[in-house]
Amino acid sequence: MSEQNKQIIRRFNQQVIAEGNRQVFDELVDDQFINHTAPPGMDSDKQSLWNTFDRVLRPAISQLEVSLELLVAENDIVSARKTIRGCHSGTLGGIEATGLPVVISVFDMVQIRDGRYIAHWGLNNLPEVIRQLQAAAD
């Protein structure tokens, strides 16, 4: 089961985050999905997760790549350390495109049930990346 769950994580990161495949997203994310680390006051459901990739990251970062550096699986939880890279070619956090490289470090924990994401917890340095882009734009 652990190896199967790791493969689900690999598929999600490549086909959903890097490639923007909505069909695969719907296949891999349960309708009852909850993002436990959504910002306060923001939705934490399946659609808001899709919006993060489709309306925030992918429009702002071209040549988007996701590198999985570490996957650890225990029971129904997979922890991942990954890096999202690309070029800041669209508005991100209110900052117009700078053309600069973007590197976002991420730690995720995903709970998987019956082959589908049901819960997520995570940390990333996106706020710091946005501060760096703002400083470069000023």
Tab-separated table of C-alpha atoms in Angstrom:
chain	number	residue	atom	x	y	z
A	1	MET	CA	0.000	0.000	0.000
A	2	SER	CA	2.836	2.418	0.818
A	3	GLU	CA	4.367	2.083	-2.653
A	4	GLN	CA	0.950	2.524	-4.284
A	5	ASN	CA	0.369	5.690	-2.254
A	6	LYS	CA	3.791	7.046	-3.225
A	7	GLN	CA	2.910	6.457	-6.874
A	8	ILE	CA	-0.306	8.450	-6.399
A	9	ILE	CA	1.766	11.332	-5.008
A	10	ARG	CA	4.174	11.136	-7.963
A	11	ARG	CA	1.306	11.124	-10.433
A	12	PHE	CA	-0.449	14.042	-8.720
A	13	ASN	CA	2.681	16.194	-8.668
A	14	GLN	CA	3.556	15.539	-12.308
A	15	GLN	CA	0.176	15.381	-14.001
A	16	VAL	CA	-1.790	17.795	-11.833
A	17	ILE	CA	0.690	20.392	-10.572
A	18	ALA	CA	3.238	20.405	-13.402
A	19	GLU	CA	0.894	19.632	-16.311
A	20	GLY	CA	-2.445	21.028	-15.063
A	21	ASN	CA	-4.490	17.921	-15.889
A	22	ARG	CA	-7.984	18.452	-14.414
A	23	GLN	CA	-9.157	14.941	-15.291
A	24	VAL	CA	-6.345	13.376	-13.265
A	25	PHE	CA	-7.024	15.845	-10.429
A	26	ASP	CA	-10.671	14.719	-10.274
A	27	GLU	CA	-9.558	11.094	-10.374
A	28	LEU	CA	-7.057	11.490	-7.510
A	29	VAL	CA	-8.805	13.944	-5.149
A	30	ASP	CA	-11.855	12.846	-3.186
A	31	ASP	CA	-14.926	15.089	-3.148
A	32	GLN	CA	-14.665	15.164	0.666
A	33	PHE	CA	-11.027	16.377	0.540
A	34	ILE	CA	-9.937	18.832	3.271
A	35	ASN	CA	-6.838	21.042	3.145
A	36	HIS	CA	-5.968	21.448	6.815
A	37	THR	CA	-3.425	24.192	6.081
A	38	ALA	CA	-5.552	26.472	3.933
A	39	PRO	CA	-5.024	30.096	4.999
A	40	PRO	CA	-7.494	31.379	7.606
A	41	GLY	CA	-10.733	32.521	6.013
A	42	MET	CA	-10.049	30.610	2.781
A	43	ASP	CA	-11.899	27.560	1.521
A	44	SER	CA	-10.241	24.216	2.240
A	45	ASP	CA	-12.121	21.968	-0.170
A	46	LYS	CA	-11.279	20.147	-3.380
A	47	GLN	CA	-12.091	23.093	-5.670
A	48	SER	CA	-9.903	25.497	-3.708
A	49	LEU	CA	-6.995	23.062	-4.071
A	50	TRP	CA	-7.504	23.020	-7.844
A	51	ASN	CA	-7.707	26.818	-7.880
A	52	THR	CA	-4.299	27.050	-6.182
A	53	PHE	CA	-2.701	25.292	-9.139
A	54	ASP	CA	-4.955	26.498	-11.953
A	55	ARG	CA	-5.429	30.153	-10.961
A	56	VAL	CA	-2.369	30.951	-8.841
A	57	LEU	CA	0.718	28.874	-9.631
A	58	ARG	CA	0.346	27.814	-13.258
A	59	PRO	CA	-0.624	31.273	-14.638
A	60	ALA	CA	2.252	32.910	-12.733
A	61	ILE	CA	5.006	30.352	-13.263
A	62	SER	CA	5.942	29.119	-16.723
A	63	GLN	CA	8.173	26.121	-17.359
A	64	LEU	CA	6.794	24.751	-14.087
A	65	GLU	CA	8.571	21.649	-12.811
A	66	VAL	CA	8.050	19.657	-9.629
A	67	SER	CA	10.932	17.671	-8.157
A	68	LEU	CA	10.150	15.138	-5.455
A	69	GLU	CA	13.241	14.863	-3.267
A	70	LEU	CA	11.822	12.566	-0.586
A	71	LEU	CA	8.703	10.468	-0.102
A	72	VAL	CA	7.998	8.632	3.155
A	73	ALA	CA	4.867	6.515	3.524
A	74	GLU	CA	3.359	5.183	6.740
A	75	ASN	CA	-0.100	3.619	6.797
A	76	ASP	CA	-2.352	5.979	4.789
A	77	ILE	CA	-0.067	9.055	5.043
A	78	VAL	CA	2.631	10.065	2.563
A	79	SER	CA	5.050	12.847	3.473
A	80	ALA	CA	6.853	14.607	0.664
A	81	ARG	CA	9.684	17.086	0.418
A	82	LYS	CA	9.561	18.738	-2.982
A	83	THR	CA	10.615	21.762	-4.970
A	84	ILE	CA	8.520	23.658	-7.489
A	85	ARG	CA	10.589	25.585	-10.034
A	86	GLY	CA	9.873	27.810	-12.981
A	87	CYS	CA	10.000	31.310	-14.365
A	88	HIS	CA	7.951	34.173	-12.897
A	89	SER	CA	6.086	35.019	-16.100
A	90	GLY	CA	2.688	36.104	-14.744
A	91	THR	CA	1.224	37.878	-11.725
A	92	LEU	CA	1.999	36.137	-8.429
A	93	GLY	CA	0.842	37.575	-5.123
A	94	GLY	CA	0.035	40.850	-6.852
A	95	ILE	CA	3.517	41.135	-8.372
A	96	GLU	CA	3.702	41.462	-12.143
A	97	ALA	CA	6.024	39.129	-14.048
A	98	THR	CA	9.711	39.731	-13.384
A	99	GLY	CA	11.158	36.969	-15.566
A	100	LEU	CA	13.129	35.760	-12.548
A	101	PRO	CA	13.487	32.113	-11.579
A	102	VAL	CA	11.108	30.922	-8.871
A	103	VAL	CA	11.979	28.152	-6.417
A	104	ILE	CA	9.312	27.102	-3.910
A	105	SER	CA	10.271	24.587	-1.218
A	106	VAL	CA	7.388	22.447	0.032
A	107	PHE	CA	6.781	19.884	2.775
A	108	ASP	CA	3.491	18.022	2.364
A	109	MET	CA	1.617	15.329	4.224
A	110	VAL	CA	-1.239	13.726	2.322
A	111	GLN	CA	-3.740	11.214	3.635
A	112	ILE	CA	-4.872	8.758	0.969
A	113	ARG	CA	-7.922	6.530	1.156
A	114	ASP	CA	-8.961	4.178	-1.635
A	115	GLY	CA	-6.378	5.717	-3.969
A	116	ARG	CA	-7.551	9.306	-3.474
A	117	TYR	CA	-6.371	12.364	-1.565
A	118	ILE	CA	-8.670	12.944	1.408
A	119	ALA	CA	-6.584	15.340	3.516
A	120	HIS	CA	-3.514	17.576	3.233
A	121	TRP	CA	-1.198	19.366	5.650
A	122	GLY	CA	1.749	21.369	4.390
A	123	LEU	CA	4.340	24.088	4.705
A	124	ASN	CA	6.014	26.101	1.964
A	125	ASN	CA	8.126	29.192	1.487
A	126	LEU	CA	5.816	30.901	-1.024
A	127	PRO	CA	5.433	34.021	1.170
A	128	GLU	CA	9.234	34.425	1.184
A	129	VAL	CA	9.401	33.877	-2.579
A	130	ILE	CA	6.777	36.612	-3.059
A	131	ARG	CA	8.776	38.984	-0.804
A	132	GLN	CA	11.896	38.314	-2.898
A	133	LEU	CA	10.005	38.976	-6.146
A	134	GLN	CA	8.576	42.193	-4.677
A	135	ALA	CA	12.051	43.373	-3.686
A	136	ALA	CA	13.345	42.621	-7.188
A	137	ALA	CA	10.393	44.450	-8.779
A	138	ASP	CA	10.900	47.616	-6.680
